[in-house]
């Protein structure tokens, strides 16, 4: 990237600049715009992609999209996948190890299959329909300098003209070869772990259950395949030499590998195919002053498990509300440090989990028996599905709580906030409440002194509204109606599902949930004033 020379004073833009119009950039734009922060998205590609590598959307990502108001559209265009079957050579299908996602404690006990290009289109349409914002294609960042107050950039347009502009922050959602990461001087350490090919193709003579992701492998070859929405099948292939992966006649290469593995299908018309080196890298930091990186610019993993795109988008979900608060003057810039503290350990966990699956299905040169034994470790399936789905990701190690807070039962600070059905008809769920782009304070009166606990909730609401105006929504969840809370800020826990999933006791509870649907803190009613102390680490 070139440096900026002397010239006219660049125009200062009161918006955030996002470099990269893929899933991470689009999702970050959505999270900023829903908080009234204007954005500009640059994308050097000629236009929307017609091809794809990623194909899975996991449960925690679907909960995120529920929060964003677009889960229903994804349900219309995706196919459900119950999980993965690992076909060890010579083993009957019914005895093969599985990771069955139908056991997940989520409204989305499966993962969705959809080509990344189709998925990105859903994101773009959602973004444009709500905010009239879309990526600027054929527009490239070619120069960048930052100082204490902002970032000056040079932007090259499709007609060759250049524009100098200035922004308060620049976020690089620009992939593995991130120019923002390089300009920030952030190292990207790791190694190449495999070569992989992929194609979308028509298949004949399919004998396996096409709802599942089917992994076939031996000591030298790997292939997995599943049905995608529409007419195509998705196949991935890997082997240590690259002889098959990079062969010119890809249709024949895939057929030979399928035959050698005894899969039995006939490779038909190829829609498209690609091949690449599988890298396992992670950035040593996620921010350098006013330059921030997100998604693949931060980490890239083996595609085993299909976690990469999901982890990238959840980086953006974590960053979005924090960056919005800083931009709007509601928070100190220091809260941006929590983005790396919380998300880098998750990136490392995803990398380690992907490599663990990689070693099972692509452990070339290693005997199959020890690879099979890796699937027989106690709780292997449960740990795998919770990790890959994202439900077990948490920020517990990064949590800072006020002194003197009494520990309580239920989901702990830094853990995912579970959903719960509150009212069956007309249907109302806890996640409907969390959809507000704010912190949410849940007030649960309990059974012993419901009036006094509800009163405590009102005191907390008034204190928080005065100290952090518009940033906390207080919501009563109770067995009975309370006229002191308006209709938009209370609901009945008709089936006690909320009480059960949050392990609430008769004494009552106050639970503060972050804008990204993770538990901030929880307390007994008598310690309600500590909620304000907790909030001071996030907002001014």
Short mmCIF file of C-alpha atoms in Angstrom, two decimals:
data_model
loop_
_atom_site.label_atom_id
_atom_site.label_comp_id
_atom_site.label_asym_id
_atom_site.label_seq_id
_atom_site.Cartn_x
_atom_site.Cartn_y
_atom_site.Cartn_z
CA UNK A 1 0.00 0.00 0.00
CA UNK A 2 1.40 3.35 -0.98
CA UNK A 3 1.99 6.27 1.36
CA UNK A 4 0.14 9.58 1.03
CA UNK A 5 2.04 12.53 -0.32
CA UNK A 6 1.44 16.24 0.13
CA UNK A 7 -1.67 17.65 -1.46
CA UNK A 8 -5.07 19.08 -0.73
CA UNK A 9 -6.50 18.66 2.73
CA UNK A 10 -8.65 15.48 2.60
CA UNK A 11 -12.33 15.71 3.35
CA UNK A 12 -13.25 14.43 6.81
CA UNK A 13 -16.15 11.98 6.80
CA UNK A 14 -18.37 11.53 9.84
CA UNK A 15 -18.75 7.82 9.24
CA UNK A 16 -16.82 4.62 9.78
CA UNK A 17 -14.90 3.08 6.91
CA UNK A 18 -15.16 -0.67 6.41
CA UNK A 19 -12.75 -2.24 3.93
CA UNK A 20 -14.21 -5.50 2.63
CA UNK A 21 -17.77 -6.36 1.63
CA UNK A 22 -17.87 -10.03 2.61
CA UNK A 23 -19.82 -11.54 5.52
CA UNK A 24 -17.78 -9.83 8.27
CA UNK A 25 -17.93 -6.40 6.66
CA UNK A 26 -21.63 -6.64 5.90
CA UNK A 27 -22.50 -7.82 9.38
CA UNK A 28 -20.38 -5.12 11.02
CA UNK A 29 -22.10 -2.51 8.86
CA UNK A 30 -25.48 -3.80 10.01
CA UNK A 31 -24.52 -3.63 13.70
CA UNK A 32 -23.27 -0.06 13.31
CA UNK A 33 -26.21 1.16 11.23
CA UNK A 34 -28.81 -0.26 13.60
CA UNK A 35 -27.18 1.99 16.20
CA UNK A 36 -27.37 5.05 13.94
CA UNK A 37 -23.67 5.04 13.03
CA UNK A 38 -23.11 5.84 9.32
CA UNK A 39 -20.75 3.57 7.40
CA UNK A 40 -19.03 3.31 4.06
CA UNK A 41 -18.07 -0.12 2.66
CA UNK A 42 -15.27 -0.46 0.10
CA UNK A 43 -14.89 -3.66 -1.93
CA UNK A 44 -12.24 -4.05 -4.62
CA UNK A 45 -13.98 -7.01 -6.30
CA UNK A 46 -15.78 -6.24 -9.56
CA UNK A 47 -19.12 -7.16 -8.04
CA UNK A 48 -20.92 -9.69 -5.87
CA UNK A 49 -19.28 -13.11 -5.96
CA UNK A 50 -20.86 -15.94 -7.93
CA UNK A 51 -18.72 -18.60 -6.24
CA UNK A 52 -18.24 -19.86 -2.72
CA UNK A 53 -16.03 -21.68 -0.25
CA UNK A 54 -17.95 -21.44 3.03
CA UNK A 55 -21.29 -23.21 3.29
CA UNK A 56 -22.34 -23.65 6.93
CA UNK A 57 -24.25 -21.45 9.35
CA UNK A 58 -24.17 -22.77 12.90
CA UNK A 59 -26.57 -22.40 15.82
CA UNK A 60 -24.94 -19.43 17.56
CA UNK A 61 -24.77 -17.58 14.25
CA UNK A 62 -28.48 -18.27 13.71
CA UNK A 63 -29.18 -16.87 17.18
CA UNK A 64 -27.20 -13.82 16.11
CA UNK A 65 -29.27 -13.51 12.93
CA UNK A 66 -32.43 -13.86 15.00
CA UNK A 67 -31.16 -10.88 17.00
CA UNK A 68 -30.61 -8.98 13.73
CA UNK A 69 -34.08 -9.83 12.43
CA UNK A 70 -33.05 -11.95 9.43
CA UNK A 71 -33.24 -15.54 10.69
CA UNK A 72 -36.59 -16.14 8.98
CA UNK A 73 -35.15 -15.29 5.54
CA UNK A 74 -32.27 -17.72 6.07
CA UNK A 75 -34.73 -20.43 7.03
CA UNK A 76 -36.31 -19.97 3.60
CA UNK A 77 -33.12 -20.35 1.55
CA UNK A 78 -31.05 -22.88 3.54
CA UNK A 79 -31.12 -26.64 4.00
CA UNK A 80 -30.95 -28.18 7.47
CA UNK A 81 -28.08 -30.54 8.18
CA UNK A 82 -28.37 -32.83 11.23
CA UNK A 83 -24.58 -33.13 11.50
CA UNK A 84 -21.57 -35.07 10.27
CA UNK A 85 -20.94 -38.77 9.64
CA UNK A 86 -17.32 -39.97 9.66
CA UNK A 87 -17.10 -42.96 7.32
CA UNK A 88 -14.07 -44.94 8.46
CA UNK A 89 -13.09 -47.51 5.78
CA UNK A 90 -14.90 -50.83 6.14
CA UNK A 91 -17.13 -49.62 8.97
CA UNK A 92 -20.94 -49.99 8.59
CA UNK A 93 -22.71 -46.63 8.45
CA UNK A 94 -24.68 -47.32 11.62
CA UNK A 95 -21.45 -47.75 13.59
CA UNK A 96 -19.60 -44.75 12.14
CA UNK A 97 -18.89 -41.88 14.56
CA UNK A 98 -21.24 -38.93 14.24
CA UNK A 99 -21.55 -35.42 15.50
CA UNK A 100 -25.32 -35.03 15.76
CA UNK A 101 -26.30 -31.39 16.30
CA UNK A 102 -29.93 -32.26 17.07
CA UNK A 103 -28.95 -32.47 20.75
CA UNK A 104 -28.06 -28.77 20.98
CA UNK A 105 -29.99 -26.64 23.53
CA UNK A 106 -31.01 -24.04 20.95
CA UNK A 107 -33.92 -23.18 18.67
CA UNK A 108 -31.48 -24.19 15.91
CA UNK A 109 -30.41 -27.76 16.78
CA UNK A 110 -28.69 -28.40 13.44
CA UNK A 111 -26.59 -26.36 11.08
CA UNK A 112 -27.68 -24.76 7.85
CA UNK A 113 -26.18 -25.40 4.43
CA UNK A 114 -26.02 -22.55 1.92
CA UNK A 115 -23.38 -21.41 -0.55
CA UNK A 116 -21.52 -18.36 0.66
CA UNK A 117 -22.44 -16.34 -2.43
CA UNK A 118 -26.16 -16.96 -1.81
CA UNK A 119 -25.71 -16.18 1.87
CA UNK A 120 -23.89 -12.92 1.16
CA UNK A 121 -26.77 -11.92 -1.12
CA UNK A 122 -29.19 -12.33 1.80
CA UNK A 123 -26.94 -10.10 3.91
CA UNK A 124 -26.66 -7.45 1.20
CA UNK A 125 -30.40 -7.40 0.56
CA UNK A 126 -31.15 -7.14 4.28
CA UNK A 127 -28.67 -4.28 4.68
CA UNK A 128 -29.96 -2.37 1.67
CA UNK A 129 -33.64 -2.87 2.49
CA UNK A 130 -33.21 -1.48 6.00
CA UNK A 131 -30.55 1.20 5.55
CA UNK A 132 -30.09 1.80 1.77
CA UNK A 133 -26.40 0.97 2.15
CA UNK A 134 -24.41 -1.36 -0.09
CA UNK A 135 -20.72 -2.01 -0.85
CA UNK A 136 -18.91 0.23 -3.32
CA UNK A 137 -17.49 -2.32 -5.78
CA UNK A 138 -14.34 -1.81 -7.85
CA UNK A 139 -13.19 0.62 -5.17
CA UNK A 140 -9.83 -0.01 -3.53
CA UNK A 141 -7.87 1.43 -0.63
CA UNK A 142 -4.40 2.25 -2.03
CA UNK A 143 -2.92 4.50 0.66
CA UNK A 144 -3.29 4.91 4.41
CA UNK A 145 -1.78 6.93 7.26
CA UNK A 146 -3.10 7.19 10.80
CA UNK A 147 -2.46 9.65 13.61
CA UNK A 148 -3.89 10.17 17.08
CA UNK A 149 -7.14 11.67 15.79
CA UNK A 150 -7.99 9.64 12.71
CA UNK A 151 -6.97 7.85 9.53
CA UNK A 152 -6.24 9.48 6.18
CA UNK A 153 -6.83 7.17 3.22
CA UNK A 154 -6.47 7.22 -0.53
CA UNK A 155 -9.24 5.46 -2.43
CA UNK A 156 -9.01 4.41 -6.07
CA UNK A 157 -12.25 4.22 -8.04
CA UNK A 158 -13.16 2.01 -10.99
CA UNK A 159 -12.49 4.81 -13.49
CA UNK A 160 -8.95 5.29 -12.18
CA UNK A 161 -9.64 8.48 -10.25
CA UNK A 162 -8.39 8.77 -6.70
CA UNK A 163 -9.94 10.31 -3.62
CA UNK A 164 -8.27 11.34 -0.38
CA UNK A 165 -10.50 11.15 2.66
CA UNK A 166 -10.27 11.04 6.42
CA UNK A 167 -12.11 8.78 8.88
CA UNK A 168 -12.07 8.36 12.63
CA UNK A 169 -11.66 4.57 12.37
CA UNK A 170 -10.95 2.09 9.59
CA UNK A 171 -11.91 -1.58 10.01
CA UNK A 172 -10.24 -4.18 7.81
CA UNK A 173 -12.70 -6.95 6.95
CA UNK A 174 -10.53 -7.63 3.93
CA UNK A 175 -9.62 -11.26 4.35
CA UNK A 176 -6.53 -13.39 4.71
CA UNK A 177 -4.38 -11.02 2.64
CA UNK A 178 -5.58 -7.96 4.56
CA UNK A 179 -4.09 -4.65 3.47
CA UNK A 180 -5.31 -3.04 6.70
CA UNK A 181 -3.52 -5.65 8.79
CA UNK A 182 -0.31 -5.11 6.84
CA UNK A 183 -0.60 -1.32 7.05
CA UNK A 184 -1.10 -1.60 10.82
CA UNK A 185 2.05 -3.71 11.15
CA UNK A 186 0.17 -6.63 12.68
CA UNK A 187 1.86 -9.99 12.17
CA UNK A 188 -0.13 -13.00 10.96
CA UNK A 189 1.64 -16.10 12.20
CA UNK A 190 0.94 -19.69 11.27
CA UNK A 191 1.51 -22.37 8.69
CA UNK A 192 0.04 -24.13 5.68
CA UNK A 193 -1.53 -27.41 6.83
CA UNK A 194 -2.99 -28.92 3.64
CA UNK A 195 -4.15 -28.37 0.09
CA UNK A 196 -7.84 -28.59 -0.71
CA UNK A 197 -10.12 -28.61 -3.72
CA UNK A 198 -13.82 -27.89 -3.82
CA UNK A 199 -16.55 -28.08 -6.41
CA UNK A 200 -20.28 -27.64 -6.85
CA UNK A 201 -21.47 -30.43 -9.10
CA UNK A 202 -24.33 -32.67 -10.16
CA UNK A 203 -24.10 -36.24 -8.86
CA UNK A 204 -25.72 -39.51 -9.88
CA UNK A 205 -25.97 -42.83 -8.04
CA UNK A 206 -25.85 -41.27 -4.56
CA UNK A 207 -26.40 -43.93 -1.92
CA UNK A 208 -25.59 -42.09 1.32
CA UNK A 209 -27.99 -39.93 3.37
CA UNK A 210 -27.68 -36.59 1.61
CA UNK A 211 -29.05 -34.58 4.55
CA UNK A 212 -25.79 -35.14 6.46
CA UNK A 213 -22.27 -33.98 5.76
CA UNK A 214 -20.53 -37.22 4.83
CA UNK A 215 -16.78 -37.50 5.47
CA UNK A 216 -14.90 -40.25 3.59
CA UNK A 217 -11.18 -40.83 4.05
CA UNK A 218 -8.33 -43.29 4.35
CA UNK A 219 -4.62 -42.84 5.10
CA UNK A 220 -4.01 -40.96 1.83
CA UNK A 221 -7.25 -39.34 0.69
CA UNK A 222 -10.11 -37.22 2.02
CA UNK A 223 -13.46 -36.27 0.52
CA UNK A 224 -16.69 -34.97 2.01
CA UNK A 225 -19.95 -34.26 0.28
CA UNK A 226 -23.52 -33.18 0.93
CA UNK A 227 -26.57 -31.86 -0.89
CA UNK A 228 -26.88 -28.11 -1.20
CA UNK A 229 -30.03 -26.03 -1.80
CA UNK A 230 -31.04 -26.39 -5.45
CA UNK A 231 -29.52 -28.78 -7.96
CA UNK A 232 -25.89 -28.88 -6.81
CA UNK A 233 -23.85 -30.98 -4.43
CA UNK A 234 -20.84 -29.63 -2.56
CA UNK A 235 -17.68 -31.76 -2.51
CA UNK A 236 -14.38 -31.00 -0.76
CA UNK A 237 -11.26 -33.03 -1.50
CA UNK A 238 -7.76 -33.17 -0.05
CA UNK A 239 -4.64 -35.33 -0.30
CA UNK A 240 -1.01 -34.69 0.63
CA UNK A 241 0.59 -34.39 -2.82
CA UNK A 242 -1.77 -32.03 -4.64
CA UNK A 243 -1.80 -34.38 -7.64
CA UNK A 244 -5.57 -34.67 -7.57
CA UNK A 245 -6.37 -31.26 -6.08
CA UNK A 246 -4.54 -29.29 -8.77
CA UNK A 247 -5.16 -31.59 -11.73
CA UNK A 248 -6.44 -29.79 -14.82
CA UNK A 249 -9.34 -32.20 -15.38
CA UNK A 250 -11.10 -31.69 -12.06
CA UNK A 251 -14.15 -33.77 -12.94
CA UNK A 252 -11.94 -36.81 -13.58
CA UNK A 253 -9.80 -36.15 -10.50
CA UNK A 254 -12.83 -36.06 -8.19
CA UNK A 255 -14.23 -39.19 -9.79
CA UNK A 256 -10.97 -41.09 -9.23
CA UNK A 257 -10.80 -40.08 -5.57
CA UNK A 258 -14.46 -41.01 -5.03
CA UNK A 259 -13.82 -44.39 -6.65
CA UNK A 260 -10.71 -45.05 -4.57
CA UNK A 261 -12.66 -44.25 -1.40
CA UNK A 262 -15.56 -46.45 -2.52
CA UNK A 263 -18.19 -43.72 -2.29
CA UNK A 264 -19.98 -44.91 -5.40
CA UNK A 265 -21.40 -41.73 -6.90
CA UNK A 266 -20.96 -40.56 -10.49
CA UNK A 267 -19.55 -37.05 -10.94
CA UNK A 268 -21.70 -35.12 -13.43
CA UNK A 269 -21.80 -31.54 -14.67
CA UNK A 270 -19.47 -29.21 -12.74
CA UNK A 271 -20.87 -25.80 -11.86
CA UNK A 272 -17.52 -24.52 -10.65
CA UNK A 273 -14.36 -25.74 -8.93
CA UNK A 274 -11.44 -24.22 -7.08
CA UNK A 275 -8.35 -25.26 -5.13
CA UNK A 276 -6.26 -23.55 -2.45
CA UNK A 277 -3.73 -24.00 0.31
CA UNK A 278 -5.29 -24.52 3.74
CA UNK A 279 -3.70 -22.15 6.22
CA UNK A 280 -3.84 -22.02 10.00
CA UNK A 281 -2.90 -18.45 11.01
CA UNK A 282 -3.88 -15.94 13.68
CA UNK A 283 -3.00 -12.26 14.07
CA UNK A 284 -0.90 -11.33 17.07
CA UNK A 285 -3.28 -8.45 17.82
CA UNK A 286 -6.61 -7.19 16.48
CA UNK A 287 -6.12 -3.43 16.72
CA UNK A 288 -3.44 -0.81 16.22
CA UNK A 289 -4.81 2.52 17.45
CA UNK A 290 -7.50 3.50 14.91
CA UNK A 291 -6.97 0.55 12.60
CA UNK A 292 -9.00 -2.54 13.53
CA UNK A 293 -9.11 -5.93 11.83
CA UNK A 294 -12.02 -8.36 11.82
CA UNK A 295 -12.84 -11.82 10.50
CA UNK A 296 -10.42 -13.62 8.19
CA UNK A 297 -7.99 -10.74 8.60
CA UNK A 298 -7.66 -11.93 12.22
CA UNK A 299 -7.64 -15.69 11.80
CA UNK A 300 -7.95 -18.45 9.23
CA UNK A 301 -8.42 -22.14 9.97
CA UNK A 302 -8.83 -25.55 8.45
CA UNK A 303 -12.37 -25.79 7.02
CA UNK A 304 -12.94 -28.94 9.12
CA UNK A 305 -16.17 -28.32 11.00
CA UNK A 306 -17.12 -25.29 8.93
CA UNK A 307 -16.46 -22.76 11.68
CA UNK A 308 -14.46 -20.10 9.84
CA UNK A 309 -17.18 -17.81 8.46
CA UNK A 310 -19.21 -18.15 11.66
CA UNK A 311 -16.30 -17.12 13.86
CA UNK A 312 -15.59 -14.16 11.56
CA UNK A 313 -19.15 -12.86 11.73
CA UNK A 314 -19.25 -13.23 15.49
CA UNK A 315 -16.08 -11.11 15.66
CA UNK A 316 -18.11 -8.39 13.94
CA UNK A 317 -21.05 -8.91 16.31
CA UNK A 318 -18.74 -8.38 19.27
CA UNK A 319 -17.03 -5.35 17.76
CA UNK A 320 -20.10 -3.60 16.37
CA UNK A 321 -21.84 -2.42 19.54
CA UNK A 322 -18.57 -1.37 21.16
CA UNK A 323 -17.36 0.63 18.16
CA UNK A 324 -20.78 2.28 17.86
CA UNK A 325 -20.67 3.39 21.49
CA UNK A 326 -17.20 4.90 21.03
CA UNK A 327 -18.16 6.63 17.78
CA UNK A 328 -21.25 8.20 19.38
CA UNK A 329 -19.32 9.41 22.42
CA UNK A 330 -21.13 7.04 24.78
CA UNK A 331 -17.99 5.09 25.71
CA UNK A 332 -14.28 5.58 26.11
CA UNK A 333 -12.01 4.21 23.37
CA UNK A 334 -10.58 1.78 25.96
CA UNK A 335 -13.57 -0.56 25.54
CA UNK A 336 -12.22 -1.45 22.09
CA UNK A 337 -9.42 -3.33 23.86
CA UNK A 338 -12.06 -5.80 25.09
CA UNK A 339 -12.69 -6.85 21.48
CA UNK A 340 -9.31 -8.57 21.22
CA UNK A 341 -9.41 -9.81 24.83
CA UNK A 342 -12.69 -11.58 24.19
CA UNK A 343 -12.43 -12.67 20.57
CA UNK A 344 -8.80 -13.74 20.19
CA UNK A 345 -9.15 -16.63 22.68
CA UNK A 346 -12.24 -17.74 20.74
CA UNK A 347 -10.26 -17.59 17.49
CA UNK A 348 -7.56 -19.75 19.08
CA UNK A 349 -10.17 -22.18 20.38
CA UNK A 350 -11.76 -22.46 16.93
CA UNK A 351 -8.32 -23.03 15.40
CA UNK A 352 -7.51 -25.81 17.86
CA UNK A 353 -10.92 -27.43 17.39
CA UNK A 354 -10.65 -27.29 13.61
CA UNK A 355 -7.21 -28.88 13.72
CA UNK A 356 -8.50 -31.64 16.03
CA UNK A 357 -11.12 -32.57 13.42
CA UNK A 358 -8.54 -32.04 10.67
CA UNK A 359 -6.30 -34.65 12.33
CA UNK A 360 -9.16 -37.18 12.27
CA UNK A 361 -10.23 -36.76 8.66
CA UNK A 362 -7.03 -35.46 7.06
CA UNK A 363 -4.34 -37.03 9.21
CA UNK A 364 -2.54 -38.29 6.12
CA UNK A 365 0.16 -40.86 6.74
CA UNK A 366 -1.24 -41.75 10.16
CA UNK A 367 -2.90 -45.12 10.83
CA UNK A 368 -6.69 -45.07 10.97
CA UNK A 369 -7.03 -46.79 14.34
CA UNK A 370 -5.60 -43.93 16.47
CA UNK A 371 -7.62 -41.49 14.40
CA UNK A 372 -10.75 -43.49 15.19
CA UNK A 373 -9.85 -43.54 18.88
CA UNK A 374 -9.89 -39.73 18.88
CA UNK A 375 -13.65 -40.00 18.31
CA UNK A 376 -14.06 -42.38 21.26
CA UNK A 377 -12.78 -40.00 23.93
CA UNK A 378 -15.51 -39.44 26.56
CA UNK A 379 -17.88 -36.60 25.62
CA UNK A 380 -16.16 -36.13 22.25
CA UNK A 381 -19.43 -35.67 20.40
CA UNK A 382 -21.00 -33.30 22.94
CA UNK A 383 -17.88 -31.15 23.21
CA UNK A 384 -17.52 -31.06 19.43
CA UNK A 385 -21.05 -29.93 18.67
CA UNK A 386 -21.05 -27.28 21.40
CA UNK A 387 -17.71 -25.92 20.23
CA UNK A 388 -18.39 -25.97 16.50
CA UNK A 389 -21.91 -24.58 16.91
CA UNK A 390 -20.49 -21.68 18.92
CA UNK A 391 -22.76 -22.31 21.91
CA UNK A 392 -19.82 -23.02 24.21
CA UNK A 393 -17.86 -19.91 23.22
CA UNK A 394 -17.69 -17.53 26.13
CA UNK A 395 -15.84 -14.56 27.57
CA UNK A 396 -15.61 -15.77 31.17
CA UNK A 397 -11.86 -15.17 31.43
CA UNK A 398 -12.27 -11.54 30.33
CA UNK A 399 -15.14 -10.66 32.70
CA UNK A 400 -14.65 -7.82 35.17
CA UNK A 401 -17.24 -7.75 37.96
CA UNK A 402 -17.81 -5.26 40.81
CA UNK A 403 -16.32 -6.09 44.19
CA UNK A 404 -18.72 -7.58 46.70
CA UNK A 405 -21.00 -9.23 44.15
CA UNK A 406 -22.58 -12.44 45.48
CA UNK A 407 -22.32 -15.34 42.97
CA UNK A 408 -25.68 -16.68 41.83
CA UNK A 409 -26.80 -19.77 39.94
CA UNK A 410 -27.65 -19.92 36.24
CA UNK A 411 -25.69 -18.78 33.19
CA UNK A 412 -22.55 -17.04 34.37
CA UNK A 413 -21.11 -13.66 33.33
CA UNK A 414 -19.46 -13.99 29.92
CA UNK A 415 -21.57 -16.98 28.87
CA UNK A 416 -24.20 -17.09 26.15
CA UNK A 417 -27.61 -15.90 27.31
CA UNK A 418 -30.06 -18.74 26.53
CA UNK A 419 -33.40 -18.20 24.85
CA UNK A 420 -36.69 -19.15 26.52
CA UNK A 421 -40.32 -19.22 25.47
CA UNK A 422 -42.24 -16.72 27.62
CA UNK A 423 -45.73 -16.62 26.07
CA UNK A 424 -47.03 -19.29 23.75
CA UNK A 425 -49.72 -17.23 21.98
CA UNK A 426 -49.18 -14.63 20.71
CA UNK A 427 -45.67 -16.01 20.83
CA UNK A 428 -43.04 -14.08 22.73
CA UNK A 429 -39.52 -15.28 23.43
CA UNK A 430 -36.70 -13.94 25.52
CA UNK A 431 -34.68 -13.34 22.34
CA UNK A 432 -37.42 -10.95 21.16
CA UNK A 433 -36.47 -8.79 24.13
CA UNK A 434 -32.74 -8.99 23.41
CA UNK A 435 -33.33 -7.78 19.85
CA UNK A 436 -33.13 -4.19 21.07
CA UNK A 437 -29.64 -2.79 20.25
CA UNK A 438 -28.98 -2.03 23.93
CA UNK A 439 -28.07 -3.67 27.20
CA UNK A 440 -31.09 -5.45 28.67
CA UNK A 441 -31.81 -5.56 32.40
CA UNK A 442 -34.14 -8.46 33.21
CA UNK A 443 -36.07 -8.18 36.46
CA UNK A 444 -37.45 -11.45 37.82
CA UNK A 445 -39.48 -10.87 41.02
CA UNK A 446 -39.42 -14.46 42.29
CA UNK A 447 -42.13 -15.79 44.58
CA UNK A 448 -41.27 -14.50 48.05
CA UNK A 449 -41.48 -10.73 47.70
CA UNK A 450 -42.49 -9.98 44.11
CA UNK A 451 -43.66 -6.41 44.76
CA UNK A 452 -40.43 -5.35 46.44
CA UNK A 453 -38.24 -6.92 43.76
CA UNK A 454 -40.26 -5.24 41.02
CA UNK A 455 -39.77 -1.97 42.90
CA UNK A 456 -36.02 -2.60 43.00
CA UNK A 457 -36.15 -3.05 39.23
CA UNK A 458 -37.76 0.37 38.87
CA UNK A 459 -35.06 1.96 41.00
CA UNK A 460 -32.39 0.30 38.88
CA UNK A 461 -34.14 1.43 35.69
CA UNK A 462 -34.31 5.05 36.82
CA UNK A 463 -30.69 5.07 37.96
CA UNK A 464 -29.43 3.54 34.72
CA UNK A 465 -31.61 5.78 32.55
CA UNK A 466 -30.18 8.84 34.28
CA UNK A 467 -26.58 7.66 34.11
CA UNK A 468 -26.61 5.93 30.69
CA UNK A 469 -29.55 7.43 28.78
CA UNK A 470 -30.96 5.20 26.08
CA UNK A 471 -28.40 2.44 26.64
CA UNK A 472 -30.24 0.02 28.96
CA UNK A 473 -33.73 -1.41 28.47
CA UNK A 474 -35.31 -2.68 31.71
CA UNK A 475 -37.76 -5.56 31.29
CA UNK A 476 -39.90 -7.34 33.85
CA UNK A 477 -40.40 -11.09 33.38
CA UNK A 478 -42.93 -12.29 35.94
CA UNK A 479 -45.85 -14.60 36.57
CA UNK A 480 -48.17 -11.62 36.95
CA UNK A 481 -48.78 -8.32 35.24
CA UNK A 482 -47.38 -5.19 36.90
CA UNK A 483 -48.91 -1.83 35.91
CA UNK A 484 -45.72 -0.01 36.90
CA UNK A 485 -44.04 -1.49 33.78
CA UNK A 486 -45.50 -0.55 30.41
CA UNK A 487 -46.67 -3.11 27.85
CA UNK A 488 -43.40 -3.00 25.88
CA UNK A 489 -41.30 -3.73 28.95
CA UNK A 490 -42.88 -6.76 30.56
CA UNK A 491 -43.93 -10.30 29.73
CA UNK A 492 -45.24 -13.28 31.65
CA UNK A 493 -43.14 -16.39 32.10
CA UNK A 494 -46.16 -18.60 31.42
CA UNK A 495 -44.42 -21.96 31.27
CA UNK A 496 -41.57 -21.13 33.68
CA UNK A 497 -39.05 -21.86 30.92
CA UNK A 498 -37.15 -18.67 31.73
CA UNK A 499 -37.13 -19.57 35.43
CA UNK A 500 -35.77 -23.02 34.61
CA UNK A 501 -33.12 -22.11 32.02
CA UNK A 502 -31.73 -19.29 34.16
CA UNK A 503 -31.93 -21.33 37.42
CA UNK A 504 -33.88 -18.61 39.20
CA UNK A 505 -34.83 -18.92 42.85
CA UNK A 506 -37.79 -17.53 44.87
CA UNK A 507 -35.70 -14.56 46.11
CA UNK A 508 -35.78 -12.93 42.68
CA UNK A 509 -32.96 -11.94 40.36
CA UNK A 510 -31.65 -9.08 38.26
CA UNK A 511 -29.77 -10.12 35.10
CA UNK A 512 -27.92 -7.71 32.83
CA UNK A 513 -27.51 -8.98 29.25
CA UNK A 514 -25.05 -7.38 26.84
CA UNK A 515 -26.11 -6.12 23.39
CA UNK A 516 -24.55 -9.26 21.84
CA UNK A 517 -26.68 -11.59 23.99
CA UNK A 518 -24.01 -12.63 26.48
CA UNK A 519 -24.53 -12.39 30.23
CA UNK A 520 -22.95 -9.24 31.66
CA UNK A 521 -23.72 -9.83 35.32
CA UNK A 522 -26.45 -11.19 37.56
CA UNK A 523 -27.24 -10.34 41.16
CA UNK A 524 -29.68 -10.78 44.01
CA UNK A 525 -32.12 -7.83 44.30
CA UNK A 526 -30.34 -6.33 47.30
CA UNK A 527 -27.19 -5.74 45.25
CA UNK A 528 -28.88 -3.86 42.41
CA UNK A 529 -26.65 -0.79 42.82
CA UNK A 530 -23.67 -2.87 41.65
CA UNK A 531 -25.18 -2.95 38.16
CA UNK A 532 -24.24 0.70 37.73
CA UNK A 533 -20.68 -0.12 38.82
CA UNK A 534 -20.51 -2.89 36.23
CA UNK A 535 -21.77 -0.59 33.47
CA UNK A 536 -19.02 1.94 34.14
CA UNK A 537 -16.49 -0.28 32.36
CA UNK A 538 -18.50 -0.01 29.14
CA UNK A 539 -20.20 3.38 29.02
CA UNK A 540 -19.47 6.92 30.13
#
